[in-house]
mmCIF file of C-alpha atoms and ligand atoms in Angstrom:
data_model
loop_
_atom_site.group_PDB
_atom_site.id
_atom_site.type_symbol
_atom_site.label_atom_id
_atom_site.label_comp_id
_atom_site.label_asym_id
_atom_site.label_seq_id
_atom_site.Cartn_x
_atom_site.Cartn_y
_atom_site.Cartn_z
ATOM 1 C CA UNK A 1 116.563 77.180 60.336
ATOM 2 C CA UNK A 2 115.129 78.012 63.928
ATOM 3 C CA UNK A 3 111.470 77.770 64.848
ATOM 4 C CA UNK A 4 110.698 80.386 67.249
ATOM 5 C CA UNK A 5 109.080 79.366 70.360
ATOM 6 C CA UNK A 6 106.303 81.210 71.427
ATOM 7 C CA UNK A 7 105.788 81.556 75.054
ATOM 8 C CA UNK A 8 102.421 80.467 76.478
ATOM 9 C CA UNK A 9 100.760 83.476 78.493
ATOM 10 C CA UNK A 10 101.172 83.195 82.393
ATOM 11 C CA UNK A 11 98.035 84.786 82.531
ATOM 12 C CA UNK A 12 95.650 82.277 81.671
ATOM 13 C CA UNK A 13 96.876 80.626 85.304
ATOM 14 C CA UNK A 14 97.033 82.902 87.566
ATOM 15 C CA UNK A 15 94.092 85.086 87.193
ATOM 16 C CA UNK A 16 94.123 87.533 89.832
ATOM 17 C CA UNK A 17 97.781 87.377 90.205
ATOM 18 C CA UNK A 18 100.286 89.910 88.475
ATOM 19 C CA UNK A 19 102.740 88.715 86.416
ATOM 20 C CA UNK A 20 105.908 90.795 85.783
ATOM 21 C CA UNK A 21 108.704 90.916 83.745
ATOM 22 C CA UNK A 22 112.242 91.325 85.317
ATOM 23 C CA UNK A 23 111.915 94.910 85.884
ATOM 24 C CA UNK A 24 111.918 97.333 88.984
ATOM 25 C CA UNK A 25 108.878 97.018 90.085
ATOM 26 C CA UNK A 26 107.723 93.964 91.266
ATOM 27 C CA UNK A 27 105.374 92.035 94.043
ATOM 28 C CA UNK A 28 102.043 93.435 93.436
ATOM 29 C CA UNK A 29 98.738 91.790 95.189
ATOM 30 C CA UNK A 30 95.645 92.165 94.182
ATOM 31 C CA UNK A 31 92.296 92.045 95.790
ATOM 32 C CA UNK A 32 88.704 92.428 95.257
ATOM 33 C CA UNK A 33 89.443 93.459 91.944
ATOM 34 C CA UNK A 34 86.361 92.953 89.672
ATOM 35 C CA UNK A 35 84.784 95.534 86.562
ATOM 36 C CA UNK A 36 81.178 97.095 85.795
ATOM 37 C CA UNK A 37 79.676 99.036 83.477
ATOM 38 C CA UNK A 38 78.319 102.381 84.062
ATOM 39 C CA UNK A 39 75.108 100.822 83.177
ATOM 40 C CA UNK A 40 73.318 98.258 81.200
ATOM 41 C CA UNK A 41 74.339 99.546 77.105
ATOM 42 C CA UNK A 42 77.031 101.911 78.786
ATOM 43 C CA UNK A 43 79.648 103.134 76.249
ATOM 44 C CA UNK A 44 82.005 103.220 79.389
ATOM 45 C CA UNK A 45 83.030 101.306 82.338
ATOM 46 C CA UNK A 46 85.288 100.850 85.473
ATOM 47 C CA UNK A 47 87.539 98.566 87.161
ATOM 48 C CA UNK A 48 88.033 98.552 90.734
ATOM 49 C CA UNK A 49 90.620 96.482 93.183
ATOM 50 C CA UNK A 50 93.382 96.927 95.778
ATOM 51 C CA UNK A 51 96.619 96.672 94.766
ATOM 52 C CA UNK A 52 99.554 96.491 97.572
ATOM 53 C CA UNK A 53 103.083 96.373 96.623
ATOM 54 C CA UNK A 54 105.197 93.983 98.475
ATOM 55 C CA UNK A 55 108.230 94.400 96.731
ATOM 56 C CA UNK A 56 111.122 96.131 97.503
ATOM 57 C CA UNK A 57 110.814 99.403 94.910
ATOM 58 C CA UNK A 58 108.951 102.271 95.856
ATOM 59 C CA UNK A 59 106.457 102.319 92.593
ATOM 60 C CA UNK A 60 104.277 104.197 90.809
ATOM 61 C CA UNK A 61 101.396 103.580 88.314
ATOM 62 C CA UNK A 62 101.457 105.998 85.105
ATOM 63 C CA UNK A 63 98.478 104.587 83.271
ATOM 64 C CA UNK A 64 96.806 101.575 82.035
ATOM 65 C CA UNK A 65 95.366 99.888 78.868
ATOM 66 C CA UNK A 66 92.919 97.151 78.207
ATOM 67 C CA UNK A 67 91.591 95.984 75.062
ATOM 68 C CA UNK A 68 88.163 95.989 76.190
ATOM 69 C CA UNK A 69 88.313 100.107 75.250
ATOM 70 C CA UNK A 70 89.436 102.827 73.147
ATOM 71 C CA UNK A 71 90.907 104.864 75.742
ATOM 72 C CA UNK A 72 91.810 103.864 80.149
ATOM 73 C CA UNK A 73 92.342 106.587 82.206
ATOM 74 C CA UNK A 74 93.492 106.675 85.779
ATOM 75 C CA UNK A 75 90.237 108.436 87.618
ATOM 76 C CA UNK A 76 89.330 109.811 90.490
ATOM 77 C CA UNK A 77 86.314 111.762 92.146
ATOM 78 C CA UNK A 78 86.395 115.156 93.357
ATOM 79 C CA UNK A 79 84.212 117.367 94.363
ATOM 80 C CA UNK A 80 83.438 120.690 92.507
ATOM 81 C CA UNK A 81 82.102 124.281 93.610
ATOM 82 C CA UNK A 82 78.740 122.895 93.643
ATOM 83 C CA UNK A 83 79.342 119.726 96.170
ATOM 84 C CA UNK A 84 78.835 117.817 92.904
ATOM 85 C CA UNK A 85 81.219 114.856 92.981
ATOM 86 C CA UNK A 86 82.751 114.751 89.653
ATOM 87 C CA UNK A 87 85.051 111.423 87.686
ATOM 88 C CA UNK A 88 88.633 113.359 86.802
ATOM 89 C CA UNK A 89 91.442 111.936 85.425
ATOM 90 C CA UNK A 90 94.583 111.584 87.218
ATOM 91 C CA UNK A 91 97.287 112.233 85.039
ATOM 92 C CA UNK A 92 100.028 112.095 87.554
ATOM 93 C CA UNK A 93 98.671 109.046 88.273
ATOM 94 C CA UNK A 94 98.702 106.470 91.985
ATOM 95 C CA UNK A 95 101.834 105.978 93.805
ATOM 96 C CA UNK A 96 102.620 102.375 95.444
ATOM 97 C CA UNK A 97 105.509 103.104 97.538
ATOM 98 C CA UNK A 98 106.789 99.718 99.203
ATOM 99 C CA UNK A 99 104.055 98.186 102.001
ATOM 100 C CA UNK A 100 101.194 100.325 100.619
ATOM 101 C CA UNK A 101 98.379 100.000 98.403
ATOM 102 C CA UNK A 102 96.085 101.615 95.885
ATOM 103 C CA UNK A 103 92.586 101.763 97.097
ATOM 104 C CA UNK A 104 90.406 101.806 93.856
ATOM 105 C CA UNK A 105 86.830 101.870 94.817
ATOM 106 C CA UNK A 106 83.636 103.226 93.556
ATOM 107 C CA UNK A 107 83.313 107.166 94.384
ATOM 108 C CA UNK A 108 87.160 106.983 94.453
ATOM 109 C CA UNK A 109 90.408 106.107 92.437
ATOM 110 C CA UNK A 110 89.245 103.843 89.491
ATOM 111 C CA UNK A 111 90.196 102.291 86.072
ATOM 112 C CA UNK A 112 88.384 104.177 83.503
ATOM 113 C CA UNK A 113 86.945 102.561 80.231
ATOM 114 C CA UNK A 114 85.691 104.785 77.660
ATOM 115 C CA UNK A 115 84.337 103.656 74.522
ATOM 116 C CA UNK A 116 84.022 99.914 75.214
ATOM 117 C CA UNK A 117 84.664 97.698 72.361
ATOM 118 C CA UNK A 118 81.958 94.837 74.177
ATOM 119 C CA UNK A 119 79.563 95.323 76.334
ATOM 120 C CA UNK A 120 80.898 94.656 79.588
ATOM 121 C CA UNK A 121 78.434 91.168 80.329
ATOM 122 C CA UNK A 122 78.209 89.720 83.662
ATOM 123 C CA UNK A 123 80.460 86.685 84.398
ATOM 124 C CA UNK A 124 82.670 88.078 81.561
ATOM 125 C CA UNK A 125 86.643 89.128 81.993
ATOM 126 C CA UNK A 126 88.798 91.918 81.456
ATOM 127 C CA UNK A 127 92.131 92.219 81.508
ATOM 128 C CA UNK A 128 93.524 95.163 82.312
ATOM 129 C CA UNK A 129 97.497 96.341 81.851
ATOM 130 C CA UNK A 130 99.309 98.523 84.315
ATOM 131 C CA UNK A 131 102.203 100.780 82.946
ATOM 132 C CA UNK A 132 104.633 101.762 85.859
ATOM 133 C CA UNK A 133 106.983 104.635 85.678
ATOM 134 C CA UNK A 134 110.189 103.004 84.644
ATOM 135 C CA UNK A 135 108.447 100.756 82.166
ATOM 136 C CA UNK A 136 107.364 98.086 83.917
ATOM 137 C CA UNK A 137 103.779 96.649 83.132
ATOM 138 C CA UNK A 138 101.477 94.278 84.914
ATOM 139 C CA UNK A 139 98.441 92.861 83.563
ATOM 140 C CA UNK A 140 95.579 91.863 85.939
ATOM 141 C CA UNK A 141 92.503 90.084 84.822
ATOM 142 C CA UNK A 142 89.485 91.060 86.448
ATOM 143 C CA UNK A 143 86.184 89.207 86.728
ATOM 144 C CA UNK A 144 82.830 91.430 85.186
ATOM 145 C CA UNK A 145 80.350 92.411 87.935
ATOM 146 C CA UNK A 146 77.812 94.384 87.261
ATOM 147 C CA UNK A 147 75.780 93.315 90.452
ATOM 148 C CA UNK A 148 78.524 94.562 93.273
ATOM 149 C CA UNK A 149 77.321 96.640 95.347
ATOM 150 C CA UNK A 150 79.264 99.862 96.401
ATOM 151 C CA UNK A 151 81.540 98.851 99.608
ATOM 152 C CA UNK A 152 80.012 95.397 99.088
ATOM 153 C CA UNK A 153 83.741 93.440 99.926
ATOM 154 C CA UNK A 154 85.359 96.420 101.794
ATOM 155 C CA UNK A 155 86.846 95.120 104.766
ATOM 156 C CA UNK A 156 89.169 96.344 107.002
ATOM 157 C CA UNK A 157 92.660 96.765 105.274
ATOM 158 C CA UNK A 158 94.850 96.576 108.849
ATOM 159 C CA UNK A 159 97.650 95.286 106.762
ATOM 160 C CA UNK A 160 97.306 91.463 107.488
ATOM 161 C CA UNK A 161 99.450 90.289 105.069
ATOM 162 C CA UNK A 162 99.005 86.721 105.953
ATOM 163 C CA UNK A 163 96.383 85.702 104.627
ATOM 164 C CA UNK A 164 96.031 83.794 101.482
ATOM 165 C CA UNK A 165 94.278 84.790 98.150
ATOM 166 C CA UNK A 166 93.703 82.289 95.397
HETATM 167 CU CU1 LIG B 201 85.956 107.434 85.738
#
């Protein structure tokens, strides 16, 4: 008889650190990442963070899941005929080639949540899981914050990679 071992989730550790399994992609960095609802009772939501890739593979995020929703999309804004900007999804998705970053920010690329299971509650968190082409998947958990303000923790992104995060 063999008892199988389950394996304790990285996750609960290393919050706003990806974890990976032993696949292509590999060396993601998060920051600023955090979630919001659209509003208070919103039946949708967003996350929002920077992600650079300092690994060695050129990479490439597909999509995303959480199980805070029915459905995550990769979004973005555009603006239509009217100089309306307008939330699209972007099936092609955000490419992390090797040194560079995603730049998900309010009135830009985003996480999508639609139909949230939970209200998204201040202080809560969410975790949300990035598929990359190839297979790979990272999962991210993000701290709710409802009270960010747009451009709030933008600073500039000059590619100082040494400082620290915790
Ligand atoms: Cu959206």
């Amino acid at each position: 008889m063999f008892r199988k071992t389950t394996l304790a989730t990285p996750l609960a550790a290393a919050a706003a650190l990806f974890t990976l399994p032993a696949l292509a992609c590999d060396g993601f960095e998060i920051h600023d990442g955090y979630a919001r609802a659209s509003h208070a009772m919103a039946q949708s939501g967003a996350a929002f963070m920077i992600i650079h890739n300092h690994g060695t593979e050129d990479c490439h995020i597909t999509g995303a899941r959480s199980d805070v929703a029915q459905r995550v999309e990769l979004h973005t804004h555009i603006e239509d005929d009217q100089g309306v900007m307008r939330m699209v999804e972007v099936e092609e998705g955000f490419p992390l080639p090797v040194d560079g970053e995603v730049i998900m920010a309010r009135g830009g690329d985003h996480v999508m949540f639609l139909g949230l299971h939970r209200p998204l509650e201040q202080g809560d968190e969410v975790e949300v899981t990035f598929v990359f082409e190839g297979g790979a998947e990272a999962t991210v958990t993000v701290p709710v914050d409802n009270e960010r303000q747009p451009g709030a923790h933008d600073h500039d992104h000059g590619h100082d990679h040494g400082h620290s995060h915790d």
